[in-house]
Amino acid sequence: MPAFFEAHFWDLSNPEFWVGVGLLLFFGVVWWKARKMIAGMIDGKAVEIQANLDEATRLRAEAEAMLADIRAQREDAERQAAEMLKAAEADAARLAEEAKAKLEEQIVRRAALAERKIASAEAQAAAEVKAAAAELASQLAEQVLAARTAVAKTDASVDEAIKGLAARLQ
C-alpha cells in the first residue's frame, strides 16, 4: 500500500511529504509551462492553418474568376465562329447564285454565237453554191454560145464578148 495513506506521511516534519509537495509543484509548473507552450504551438499551427485556408480561398476565388473568364471567352469564340459560319454560308449561297446566273448568261451568249456562226456558215455555203452554179452556168453558156458561134462562124468581137461574159459573171 502507498505511503500517503498512512497518517505520519501528512506530518509537516516528514521529508517524504515535502518531496511529494515539491513533486506536485514541479509537475504543476511543468504542466502550466507545457500547457502554455502546447497552447502556443497549437495557436501557431491554427494561425498557419488559417493562413493556408485563406490562401486556398483566395486561390479558389482567382481560379473561379479565371474559369468564368475562360468560359466567357469560349462563349464569345463560339458565337464568333457561329457568326463566321453563317456569313460563310451566306457568301457561298450568294456566290452559287452568281455563278449560276453567269453560267446561264454564258450559255445564252454561246448559243447566240453558235446560231450566228451557223447562219454565217449557211450564208457562206449558199454564196459558194450560188457562185459555183453561176460559174457552171457561165461555162455552160460559154460552151453553148461557142458551139453556136462555131457553127455560125461569127466575128472575133463576139468571141471576146463571150469570154468577157464569163469573167463578169464570176
N, CA, C and O atoms as a DFTB+ gen file, in Angstrom:
680 C
 N C O
     1  1       0.826      -1.145       0.000
     2  2       0.000       0.000       0.000
     3  2       0.894       1.239       0.000
     4  3       1.980       1.215       0.579
     5  1       0.442       2.337      -0.653
     6  2       1.279       3.527      -0.757
     7  2       1.391       4.236       0.591
     8  3       0.558       4.101       1.487
     9  1       2.453       4.982       0.666
    10  2       2.776       5.631       1.937
    11  2       1.870       6.803       2.229
    12  3       1.709       7.149       3.399
    13  1       1.275       7.428       1.252
    14  2       0.461       8.619       1.529
    15  2      -0.881       8.282       2.152
    16  3      -1.639       9.186       2.502
    17  1      -1.193       6.990       2.300
    18  2      -2.410       6.614       3.029
    19  2      -2.140       6.514       4.543
    20  3      -3.084       6.394       5.324
    21  1      -0.910       6.561       4.952
    22  2      -0.569       6.453       6.375
    23  2      -0.598       7.847       7.001
    24  3      -0.342       8.828       6.303
    25  1      -0.892       7.960       8.251
    26  2      -1.089       9.232       8.929
    27  2       0.210       9.998       9.110
    28  3       0.204      11.221       8.978
    29  1       1.337       9.331       9.409
    30  2       2.581      10.065       9.643
    31  2       3.114      10.680       8.330
    32  3       4.004      11.528       8.384
    33  1       2.591      10.276       7.148
    34  2       3.005      10.837       5.858
    35  2       2.606      12.302       5.772
    36  3       3.308      13.094       5.143
    37  1       1.476      12.683       6.402
    38  2       0.948      14.039       6.287
    39  2       1.517      14.972       7.370
    40  3       1.091      16.121       7.489
    41  1       2.412      14.504       8.101
    42  2       3.057      15.320       9.118
    43  2       4.027      16.276       8.406
    44  3       4.767      15.850       7.519
    45  1       4.030      17.595       8.793
    46  2       4.836      18.587       8.108
    47  2       6.336      18.367       8.340
    48  3       7.158      18.925       7.613
    49  1       6.684      17.599       9.296
    50  2       8.093      17.346       9.545
    51  2       8.582      16.139       8.753
    52  3       9.768      15.811       8.793
    53  1       7.710      15.499       8.057
    54  2       8.047      14.302       7.255
    55  2       8.670      14.786       5.933
    56  3       8.048      15.548       5.194
    57  1       9.910      14.335       5.640
    58  2      10.560      14.757       4.392
    59  2       9.859      14.176       3.148
    60  3       9.878      14.790       2.081
    61  1       9.264      13.033       3.285
    62  2       8.565      12.441       2.129
    63  2       7.376      13.325       1.721
    64  3       7.042      13.434       0.541
    65  1       6.740      13.957       2.733
    66  2       5.634      14.866       2.445
    67  2       6.135      16.027       1.592
    68  3       5.511      16.408       0.602
    69  1       7.256      16.571       1.994
    70  2       7.781      17.721       1.249
    71  2       8.306      17.308      -0.135
    72  3       8.243      18.094      -1.080
    73  1       8.806      16.120      -0.250
    74  2       9.212      15.617      -1.577
    75  2       7.964      15.504      -2.447
    76  3       7.988      15.870      -3.622
    77  1       6.877      14.997      -1.872
    78  2       5.621      14.885      -2.614
    79  2       5.088      16.244      -3.018
    80  3       4.637      16.440      -4.146
    81  1       5.147      17.225      -2.038
    82  2       4.683      18.580      -2.354
    83  2       5.565      19.187      -3.444
    84  3       5.059      19.828      -4.365
    85  1       6.860      18.991      -3.347
    86  2       7.794      19.515      -4.368
    87  2       7.522      18.883      -5.724
    88  3       7.535      19.537      -6.766
    89  1       7.271      17.553      -5.658
    90  2       6.980      16.853      -6.907
    91  2       5.688      17.387      -7.524
    92  3       5.615      17.594      -8.735
    93  1       4.673      17.609      -6.695
    94  2       3.407      18.156      -7.203
    95  2       3.613      19.566      -7.756
    96  3       3.074      19.907      -8.809
    97  1       4.390      20.382      -7.046
    98  2       4.670      21.721      -7.539
    99  2       5.449      21.664      -8.854
   100  3       5.173      22.412      -9.792
   101  1       6.419      20.764      -8.897
   102  2       7.201      20.600     -10.134
   103  2       6.283      20.216     -11.296
   104  3       6.323      20.804     -12.376
   105  1       5.432      19.176     -11.019
   106  2       4.506      18.758     -12.101
   107  2       3.522      19.873     -12.443
   108  3       3.146      20.018     -13.606
   109  1       3.102      20.655     -11.470
   110  2       2.192      21.780     -11.732
   111  2       2.856      22.830     -12.595
   112  3       2.257      23.327     -13.549
   113  1       4.110      23.176     -12.261
   114  2       4.832      24.176     -13.052
   115  2       5.081      23.642     -14.460
   116  3       4.886      24.346     -15.451
   117  1       5.516      22.379     -14.528
   118  2       5.747      21.761     -15.842
   119  2       4.441      21.742     -16.628
   120  3       4.423      22.045     -17.821
   121  1       3.349      21.385     -15.953
   122  2       2.056      21.346     -16.638
   123  2       1.654      22.735     -17.105
   124  3       1.172      22.897     -18.226
   125  1       1.848      23.737     -16.258
   126  2       1.474      25.090     -16.614
   127  2       2.319      25.599     -17.789
   128  3       1.772      26.183     -18.724
   129  1       3.626      25.390     -17.758
   130  2       4.521      25.805     -18.845
   131  2       4.237      24.996     -20.114
   132  3       4.162      25.548     -21.211
   133  1       4.082      23.685     -19.946
   134  2       3.829      22.828     -21.108
   135  2       2.495      23.213     -21.746
   136  3       2.361      23.248     -22.969
   137  1       1.514      23.500     -20.895
   138  2       0.200      23.872     -21.441
   139  2       0.320      25.163     -22.235
   140  3      -0.250      25.263     -23.321
   141  1       1.045      26.154     -21.727
   142  2       1.239      27.398     -22.453
   143  2       2.019      27.152     -23.749
   144  3       1.700      27.707     -24.801
   145  1       3.047      26.308     -23.643
   146  2       3.863      26.016     -24.806
   147  2       3.041      25.236     -25.850
   148  3       3.099      25.527     -27.045
   149  1       2.292      24.262     -25.384
   150  2       1.452      23.466     -26.282
   151  2       0.348      24.343     -26.868
   152  3       0.039      24.259     -28.057
   153  1      -0.246      25.192     -26.013
   154  2      -1.293      26.092     -26.500
   155  2      -0.706      27.063     -27.527
   156  3      -1.351      27.361     -28.531
   157  1       0.511      27.558     -27.285
   158  2       1.180      28.452     -28.242
   159  2       1.451      27.741     -29.565
   160  3       1.245      28.303     -30.640
   161  1       1.916      26.497     -29.468
   162  2       2.172      25.732     -30.695
   163  2       0.867      25.465     -31.437
   164  3       0.798      25.557     -32.663
   165  1      -0.172      25.131     -30.658
   166  2      -1.473      24.863     -31.291
   167  2      -2.024      26.148     -31.917
   168  3      -2.559      26.134     -33.025
   169  1      -1.879      27.280     -31.170
   170  2      -2.327      28.554     -31.729
   171  2      -1.529      28.915     -32.986
   172  3      -2.095      29.387     -33.972
   173  1      -0.230      28.691     -32.944
   174  2       0.616      28.951     -34.125
   175  2       0.198      28.081     -35.296
   176  3       0.101      28.532     -36.437
   177  1      -0.044      26.834     -34.979
   178  2      -0.484      25.912     -36.039
   179  2      -1.848      26.341     -36.559
   180  3      -2.107      26.281     -37.761
   181  1      -2.734      26.783     -35.638
   182  2      -4.058      27.245     -36.053
   183  2      -3.926      28.479     -36.954
   184  3      -4.627      28.595     -37.959
   185  1      -3.019      29.403     -36.587
   186  2      -2.800      30.592     -37.420
   187  2      -2.265      30.182     -38.790
   188  3      -2.695      30.711     -39.815
   189  1      -1.333      29.246     -38.802
   190  2      -0.763      28.754     -40.068
   191  2      -1.840      28.077     -40.919
   192  3      -1.922      28.291     -42.129
   193  1      -2.657      27.261     -40.266
   194  2      -3.742      26.584     -40.993
   195  2      -4.736      27.603     -41.522
   196  3      -5.209      27.491     -42.653
   197  1      -5.060      28.620     -40.684
   198  2      -5.989      29.658     -41.124
   199  2      -5.404      30.429     -42.304
   200  3      -6.116      30.757     -43.253
   201  1      -4.094      30.718     -42.240
   202  2      -3.445      31.411     -43.363
   203  2      -3.521      30.552     -44.622
   204  3      -3.794      31.052     -45.713
   205  1      -3.273      29.234     -44.453
   206  2      -3.372      28.320     -45.601
   207  2      -4.800      28.284     -46.144
   208  3      -5.013      28.272     -47.356
   209  1      -5.776      28.266     -45.233
   210  2      -7.177      28.275     -45.671
   211  2      -7.518      29.572     -46.394
   212  3      -8.203      29.561     -47.417
   213  1      -7.028      30.707     -45.847
   214  2      -7.272      31.993     -46.510
   215  2      -6.630      32.021     -47.897
   216  3      -7.225      32.492     -48.865
   217  1      -5.400      31.504     -47.969
   218  2      -4.707      31.440     -49.267
   219  2      -5.461      30.530     -50.231
   220  3      -5.614      30.861     -51.407
   221  1      -5.932      29.390     -49.741
   222  2      -6.695      28.466     -50.583
   223  2      -8.000      29.122     -51.051
   224  3      -8.410      28.951     -52.199
   225  1      -8.640      29.864     -50.164
   226  2      -9.880      30.571     -50.531
   227  2      -9.583      31.620     -51.595
   228  3     -10.318      31.757     -52.573
   229  1      -8.489      32.361     -51.391
   230  2      -8.110      33.371     -52.374
   231  2      -7.786      32.715     -53.722
   232  3      -8.231      33.190     -54.768
   233  1      -7.014      31.626     -53.695
   234  2      -6.671      30.915     -54.935
   235  2      -7.923      30.355     -55.609
   236  3      -8.044      30.364     -56.834
   237  1      -8.844      29.872     -54.790
   238  2     -10.091      29.337     -55.364
   239  2     -10.883      30.458     -56.038
   240  3     -11.419      30.281     -57.132
   241  1     -10.949      31.613     -55.374
   242  2     -11.666      32.747     -55.963
   243  2     -11.002      33.166     -57.277
   244  3     -11.682      33.447     -58.264
   245  1      -9.657      33.203     -57.278
   246  2      -8.945      33.533     -58.519
   247  2      -9.229      32.493     -59.596
   248  3      -9.462      32.842     -60.753
   249  1      -9.211      31.214     -59.218
   250  2      -9.466      30.146     -60.186
   251  2     -10.891      30.241     -60.733
   252  3     -11.119      30.050     -61.928
   253  1     -11.845      30.536     -59.850
   254  2     -13.228      30.684     -60.314
   255  2     -13.361      31.879     -61.249
   256  3     -14.095      31.818     -62.235
   257  1     -12.651      32.970     -60.942
   258  2     -12.683      34.150     -61.815
   259  2     -12.065      33.810     -63.176
   260  3     -12.592      34.184     -64.223
   261  1     -10.933      33.092     -63.135
   262  2     -10.288      32.687     -64.386
   263  2     -11.194      31.740     -65.167
   264  3     -11.297      31.839     -66.390
   265  1     -11.848      30.827     -64.461
   266  2     -12.762      29.891     -65.127
   267  2     -13.920      30.642     -65.772
   268  3     -14.310      30.346     -66.902
   269  1     -14.467      31.614     -65.049
   270  2     -15.564      32.414     -65.608
   271  2     -15.084      33.192     -66.825
   272  3     -15.796      33.296     -67.824
   273  1     -13.860      33.744     -66.737
   274  2     -13.301      34.474     -67.873
   275  2     -13.084      33.548     -69.068
   276  3     -13.387      33.914     -70.204
   277  1     -12.565      32.364     -68.814
   278  2     -12.338      31.393     -69.888
   279  2     -13.662      30.953     -70.493
   280  3     -13.774      30.810     -71.710
   281  1     -14.658      30.740     -69.654
   282  2     -15.979      30.371     -70.183
   283  2     -16.545      31.493     -71.047
   284  3     -17.110      31.242     -72.112
   285  1     -16.388      32.737     -70.580
   286  2     -16.875      33.876     -71.368
   287  2     -16.128      33.962     -72.695
   288  3     -16.727      34.223     -73.738
   289  1     -14.806      33.740     -72.646
   290  2     -14.025      33.759     -73.883
   291  2     -14.461      32.634     -74.818
   292  3     -14.572      32.835     -76.027
   293  1     -14.709      31.452     -74.256
   294  2     -15.147      30.317     -75.078
   295  2     -16.504      30.617     -75.708
   296  3     -16.714      30.356     -76.893
   297  1     -17.431      31.168     -74.909
   298  2     -18.749      31.515     -75.448
   299  2     -18.627      32.567     -76.539
   300  3     -19.310      32.495     -77.560
   301  1     -17.746      33.554     -76.318
   302  2     -17.531      34.590     -77.325
   303  2     -16.933      33.971     -78.597
   304  3     -17.344      34.305     -79.708
   305  1     -15.966      33.073     -78.425
   306  2     -15.357      32.410     -79.584
   307  2     -16.386      31.551     -80.317
   308  3     -16.418      31.533     -81.548
   309  1     -17.222      30.843     -79.566
   310  2     -18.263      30.028     -80.206
   311  2     -19.258      30.917     -80.948
   312  3     -19.700      30.570     -82.044
   313  1     -19.614      32.058     -80.362
   314  2     -20.531      32.993     -81.008
   315  2     -19.906      33.543     -82.288
   316  3     -20.563      33.622     -83.326
   317  1     -18.630      33.920     -82.203
   318  2     -17.947      34.434     -83.381
   319  2     -17.840      33.351     -84.457
   320  3     -18.012      33.635     -85.643
   321  1     -17.560      32.118     -84.049
   322  2     -17.472      31.021     -85.013
   323  2     -18.818      30.783     -85.682
   324  3     -18.882      30.536     -86.886
   325  1     -19.895      30.858     -84.901
   326  2     -21.234      30.683     -85.478
   327  2     -21.540      31.812     -86.461
   328  3     -22.099      31.577     -87.532
   329  1     -21.170      33.039     -86.091
   330  2     -21.385      34.172     -86.997
   331  2     -20.574      34.001     -88.272
   332  3     -21.071      34.248     -89.371
   333  1     -19.321      33.574     -88.120
   334  2     -18.465      33.364     -89.285
   335  2     -19.031      32.255     -90.172
   336  3     -18.994      32.355     -91.399
   337  1     -19.547      31.215     -89.555
   338  2     -20.133      30.113     -90.317
   339  2     -21.363      30.600     -91.079
   340  3     -21.532      30.278     -92.255
   341  1     -22.222      31.375     -90.414
   342  2     -23.403      31.923     -91.089
   343  2     -22.988      32.822     -92.252
   344  3     -23.567      32.752     -93.336
   345  1     -21.985      33.663     -92.021
   346  2     -21.514      34.562     -93.076
   347  2     -20.939      33.763     -94.244
   348  3     -21.171      34.093     -95.407
   349  1     -20.181      32.702     -93.922
   350  2     -19.606      31.867     -94.975
   351  2     -20.702      31.156     -95.761
   352  3     -20.621      31.042     -96.984
   353  1     -21.727      30.678     -95.055
   354  2     -22.839      30.021     -95.750
   355  2     -23.572      31.016     -96.647
   356  3     -23.943      30.686     -97.774
   357  1     -23.780      32.237     -96.142
   358  2     -24.446      33.262     -96.951
   359  2     -23.596      33.616     -98.169
   360  3     -24.118      33.753     -99.275
   361  1     -22.282      33.764     -97.963
   362  2     -21.385      34.048     -99.090
   363  2     -21.410      32.917    -100.101
   364  3     -21.448      33.161    -101.307
   365  1     -21.387      31.681     -99.620
   366  2     -21.409      30.525    -100.517
   367  2     -22.705      30.495    -101.320
   368  3     -22.691      30.222    -102.521
   369  1     -23.818      30.775    -100.659
   370  2     -25.102      30.799    -101.370
   371  2     -25.121      31.924    -102.406
   372  3     -25.576      31.735    -103.534
   373  1     -24.623      33.095    -102.009
   374  2     -24.574      34.228    -102.929
   375  2     -23.661      33.921    -104.117
   376  3     -24.016      34.199    -105.262
   377  1     -22.494      33.352    -103.846
   378  2     -21.569      33.000    -104.922
   379  2     -22.161      31.930    -105.834
   380  3     -21.954      31.957    -107.047
   381  1     -22.888      31.000    -105.256
   382  2     -23.528      29.958    -106.069
   383  2     -24.573      30.572    -106.984
   384  3     -24.683      30.191    -108.149
   385  1     -25.346      31.526    -106.457
   386  2     -26.350      32.197    -107.276
   387  2     -25.687      33.000    -108.393
   388  3     -26.125      32.970    -109.543
   389  1     -24.611      33.725    -108.030
   390  2     -23.896      34.496    -109.037
   391  2     -23.312      33.590    -110.109
   392  3     -23.401      33.894    -111.299
   393  1     -22.713      32.479    -109.693
   394  2     -22.132      31.536    -110.647
   395  2     -23.210      30.951    -111.549
   396  3     -22.998      30.782    -112.749
   397  1     -24.360      30.645    -110.973
   398  2     -25.471      30.102    -111.763
   399  2     -25.936      31.126    -112.793
   400  3     -26.164      30.790    -113.955
   401  1     -26.076      32.390    -112.354
   402  2     -26.505      33.449    -113.272
   403  2     -25.474      33.645    -114.376
   404  3     -25.838      33.773    -115.545
   405  1     -24.184      33.671    -114.018
   406  2     -23.135      33.836    -115.019
   407  2     -23.115      32.661    -115.992
   408  3     -22.909      32.852    -117.190
   409  1     -23.324      31.460    -115.488
   410  2     -23.335      30.281    -116.344
   411  2     -24.502      30.346    -117.321
   412  3     -24.344      30.062    -118.509
   413  1     -25.675      30.722    -116.813
   414  2     -26.837      30.836    -117.704
   415  2     -26.596      31.917    -118.756
   416  3     -26.936      31.730    -119.924
   417  1     -26.014      33.044    -118.351
   418  2     -25.710      34.127    -119.291
   419  2     -24.696      33.657    -120.340
   420  3     -24.832      33.951    -121.527
   421  1     -23.693      32.931    -119.885
   422  2     -22.672      32.419    -120.800
   423  2     -23.277      31.404    -121.775
   424  3     -22.932      31.389    -122.956
   425  1     -24.173      30.565    -121.277
   426  2     -24.832      29.577    -122.149
   427  2     -25.648      30.305    -123.212
   428  3     -25.618      29.924    -124.382
   429  1     -26.383      31.359    -122.814
   430  2     -27.187      32.132    -123.770
   431  2     -26.269      32.782    -124.802
   432  3     -26.549      32.736    -126.000
   433  1     -25.155      33.399    -124.335
   434  2     -24.215      34.049    -125.258
   435  2     -23.615      33.046    -126.238
   436  3     -23.530      33.316    -127.436
   437  1     -23.204      31.898    -125.730
   438  2     -22.599      30.882    -126.598
   439  2     -23.624      30.305    -127.576
   440  3     -23.289      30.004    -128.722
   441  1     -24.863      30.152    -127.128
   442  2     -25.907      29.669    -128.036
   443  2     -26.145      30.692    -129.147
   444  3     -26.288      30.319    -130.311
   445  1     -26.188      31.985    -128.794
   446  2     -26.376      33.032    -129.800
   447  2     -25.196      33.059    -130.762
   448  3     -25.372      33.200    -131.972
   449  1     -23.973      32.920    -130.203
   450  2     -22.775      32.893    -131.042
   451  2     -22.813      31.696    -131.989
   452  3     -22.494      31.818    -133.172
   453  1     -23.205      30.546    -131.461
   454  2     -23.296      29.345    -132.300
   455  2     -24.342      29.543    -133.391
   456  3     -24.125      29.143    -134.535
   457  1     -25.469      30.153    -133.052
   458  2     -26.512      30.401    -134.061
   459  2     -26.005      31.357    -135.130
   460  3     -26.278      31.168    -136.315
   461  1     -25.250      32.411    -134.705
   462  2     -24.685      33.348    -135.688
   463  2     -23.675      32.642    -136.585
   464  3     -23.651      32.872    -137.794
   465  1     -22.837      31.778    -135.994
   466  2     -21.854      31.046    -136.799
   467  2     -22.554      30.113    -137.782
   468  3     -22.150      29.985    -138.938
   469  1     -23.613      29.464    -137.296
   470  2     -24.371      28.556    -138.182
   471  2     -25.001      29.360    -139.314
   472  3     -24.944      28.942    -140.471
   473  1     -25.604      30.512    -138.997
   474  2     -26.225      31.356    -140.026
   475  2     -25.173      31.843    -141.013
   476  3     -25.396      31.861    -142.224
   477  1     -24.019      32.239    -140.474
   478  2     -22.928      32.706    -141.340
   479  2     -22.438      31.577    -142.240
   480  3     -22.208      31.773    -143.433
   481  1     -22.284      30.395    -141.653
   482  2     -21.838      29.244    -142.442
   483  2     -22.874      28.892    -143.506
   484  3     -22.521      28.546    -144.633
   485  1     -24.157      28.984    -143.141
   486  2     -25.208      28.708    -144.117
   487  2     -25.177      29.733    -145.248
   488  3     -25.310      29.378    -146.419
   489  1     -24.998      31.025    -144.886
   490  2     -24.939      32.083    -145.897
   491  2     -23.726      31.897    -146.801
   492  3     -23.806      32.059    -148.019
   493  1     -22.589      31.550    -146.168
   494  2     -21.377      31.328    -146.952
   495  2     -21.544      30.132    -147.879
   496  3     -21.147      30.174    -149.044
   497  1     -22.145      29.052    -147.342
   498  2     -22.361      27.865    -148.172
   499  2     -23.308      28.196    -149.321
   500  3     -23.096      27.762    -150.454
   501  1     -24.368      28.978    -149.019
   502  2     -25.309      29.366    -150.073
   503  2     -24.599      30.218    -151.116
   504  3     -24.819      30.038    -152.314
   505  1     -23.740      31.153    -150.672
   506  2     -22.997      32.002    -151.602
   507  2     -22.061      31.163    -152.450
   508  3     -21.931      31.387    -153.654
   509  1     -21.396      30.178    -151.809
   510  2     -20.487      29.311    -152.566
   511  2     -21.255      28.485    -153.582
   512  3     -20.794      28.282    -154.705
   513  1     -22.447      28.003    -153.179
   514  2     -23.271      27.216    -154.114
   515  2     -23.717      28.103    -155.269
   516  3     -23.680      27.683    -156.426
   517  1     -24.148      29.353    -154.957
   518  2     -24.569      30.284    -155.999
   519  2     -23.412      30.599    -156.931
   520  3     -23.571      30.635    -158.151
   521  1     -22.209      30.833    -156.323
   522  2     -21.044      31.144    -157.152
   523  2     -20.693      29.955    -158.046
   524  3     -20.389      30.117    -159.228
   525  1     -20.743      28.741    -157.450
   526  2     -20.434      27.554    -158.250
   527  2     -21.477      27.367    -159.341
   528  3     -21.143      26.995    -160.465
   529  1     -22.750      27.627    -159.010
   530  2     -23.813      27.495    -160.005
   531  2     -23.658      28.545    -161.097
   532  3     -23.854      28.248    -162.275
   533  1     -23.301      29.791    -160.708
   534  2     -23.115      30.853    -161.676
   535  2     -21.945      30.534    -162.594
   536  3     -22.018      30.738    -163.806
   537  1     -20.865      30.029    -162.003
   538  2     -19.710      29.671    -162.819
   539  2     -20.045      28.536    -163.755
   540  3     -19.682      28.557    -164.931
   541  1     -20.739      27.546    -163.230
   542  2     -21.136      26.420    -164.062
   543  2     -22.070      26.906    -165.177
   544  3     -21.957      26.481    -166.327
   545  1     -22.998      27.807    -164.812
   546  2     -23.917      28.344    -165.815
   547  2     -23.160      29.146    -166.857
   548  3     -23.445      29.055    -168.051
   549  1     -22.180      29.945    -166.395
   550  2     -21.399      30.735    -167.356
   551  2     -20.571      29.832    -168.264
   552  3     -20.435      30.098    -169.458
   553  1     -20.015      28.758    -167.690
   554  2     -19.249      27.820    -168.512
   555  2     -20.158      27.143    -169.532
   556  3     -19.801      26.978    -170.698
   557  1     -21.359      26.750    -169.054
   558  2     -22.293      26.104    -169.971
   559  2     -22.761      27.095    -171.049
   560  3     -22.886      26.758    -172.227
   561  1     -23.014      28.337    -170.592
   562  2     -23.441      29.345    -171.566
   563  2     -22.335      29.606    -172.565
   564  3     -22.591      29.762    -173.758
   565  1     -21.081      29.653    -172.068
   566  2     -19.941      29.860    -172.948
   567  2     -19.834      28.726    -173.953
   568  3     -19.606      28.940    -175.143
   569  1     -20.007      27.499    -173.436
   570  2     -19.914      26.344    -174.331
   571  2     -21.049      26.357    -175.362
   572  3     -20.834      26.080    -176.542
   573  1     -22.229      26.677    -174.905
   574  2     -23.376      26.715    -175.812
   575  2     -23.159      27.810    -176.848
   576  3     -23.338      27.593    -178.046
   577  1     -22.770      28.989    -176.370
   578  2     -22.553      30.086    -177.293
   579  2     -21.390      29.798    -178.229
   580  3     -21.428      30.143    -179.410
   581  1     -20.362      29.166    -177.691
   582  2     -19.203      28.829    -178.526
   583  2     -19.613      27.813    -179.579
   584  3     -19.182      27.877    -180.730
   585  1     -20.454      26.876    -179.164
   586  2     -20.910      25.873    -180.127
   587  2     -21.778      26.527    -181.188
   588  3     -21.655      26.202    -182.369
   589  1     -22.632      27.422    -180.800
   590  2     -23.499      28.087    -181.784
   591  2     -22.695      29.009    -182.673
   592  3     -22.919      29.090    -183.880
   593  1     -21.763      29.698    -182.062
   594  2     -20.979      30.612    -182.870
   595  2     -19.998      29.860    -183.742
   596  3     -19.643      30.353    -184.813
   597  1     -19.562      28.733    -183.345
   598  2     -18.657      27.954    -184.162
   599  2     -19.393      27.501    -185.401
   600  3     -18.834      27.422    -186.495
   601  1     -20.637      27.211    -185.201
   602  2     -21.450      26.787    -186.335
   603  2     -21.705      28.017    -187.212
   604  3     -21.681      27.912    -188.438
   605  1     -21.939      29.131    -186.624
   606  2     -22.275      30.305    -187.386
   607  2     -21.033      31.024    -187.866
   608  3     -21.135      31.840    -188.782
   609  1     -19.938      30.785    -187.335
   610  2     -18.651      31.384    -187.672
   611  2     -18.765      32.899    -187.683
   612  3     -18.719      33.551    -188.726
   613  1     -18.914      33.419    -186.494
   614  2     -19.079      34.846    -186.367
   615  2     -17.743      35.526    -186.223
   616  3     -16.690      34.893    -186.297
   617  1     -17.798      36.782    -186.023
   618  2     -16.550      37.526    -185.982
   619  2     -15.884      37.426    -184.625
   620  3     -16.458      36.841    -183.707
   621  1     -14.687      37.981    -184.468
   622  2     -13.848      37.862    -183.282
   623  2     -14.365      38.706    -182.134
   624  3     -14.121      38.363    -180.977
   625  1     -15.069      39.799    -182.403
   626  2     -15.564      40.649    -181.334
   627  2     -16.617      39.932    -180.500
   628  3     -16.714      40.163    -179.295
   629  1     -17.409      39.063    -181.131
   630  2     -18.407      38.291    -180.416
   631  2     -17.697      37.275    -179.521
   632  3     -18.121      37.033    -178.391
   633  1     -16.620      36.686    -180.029
   634  2     -15.861      35.707    -179.227
   635  2     -15.276      36.377    -177.980
   636  3     -15.276      35.774    -176.907
   637  1     -14.795      37.569    -178.097
   638  2     -14.220      38.274    -176.961
   639  2     -15.325      38.652    -175.966
   640  3     -15.108      38.577    -174.756
   641  1     -16.492      39.053    -176.448
   642  2     -17.603      39.401    -175.593
   643  2     -18.060      38.189    -174.790
   644  3     -18.443      38.320    -173.628
   645  1     -18.020      37.022    -175.402
   646  2     -18.427      35.790    -174.716
   647  2     -17.421      35.464    -173.633
   648  3     -17.820      35.066    -172.539
   649  1     -16.134      35.617    -173.892
   650  2     -15.098      35.345    -172.908
   651  2     -15.190      36.364    -171.764
   652  3     -14.971      36.007    -170.607
   653  1     -15.505      37.603    -172.071
   654  2     -15.669      38.640    -171.063
   655  2     -16.900      38.414    -170.214
   656  3     -16.941      38.784    -169.041
   657  1     -17.917      37.794    -170.829
   658  2     -19.139      37.462    -170.106
   659  2     -18.848      36.498    -168.978
   660  3     -19.412      36.621    -167.891
   661  1     -17.973      35.540    -169.225
   662  2     -17.627      34.570    -168.186
   663  2     -16.941      35.262    -167.011
   664  3     -17.193      34.919    -165.856
   665  1     -16.084      36.224    -167.297
   666  2     -15.375      36.938    -166.249
   667  2     -16.315      37.831    -165.446
   668  3     -16.122      37.985    -164.240
   669  1     -17.325      38.423    -166.078
   670  2     -18.277      39.295    -165.415
   671  2     -19.211      38.508    -164.504
   672  3     -19.628      39.023    -163.466
   673  1     -19.540      37.309    -164.856
   674  2     -20.468      36.522    -164.070
   675  2     -19.836      35.976    -162.783
   676  3     -20.542      35.603    -161.846
   677  1     -18.598      35.937    -162.753
   678  2     -17.963      35.393    -161.582
   679  2     -17.996      36.329    -160.479
   680  3     -17.495      36.026    -159.396
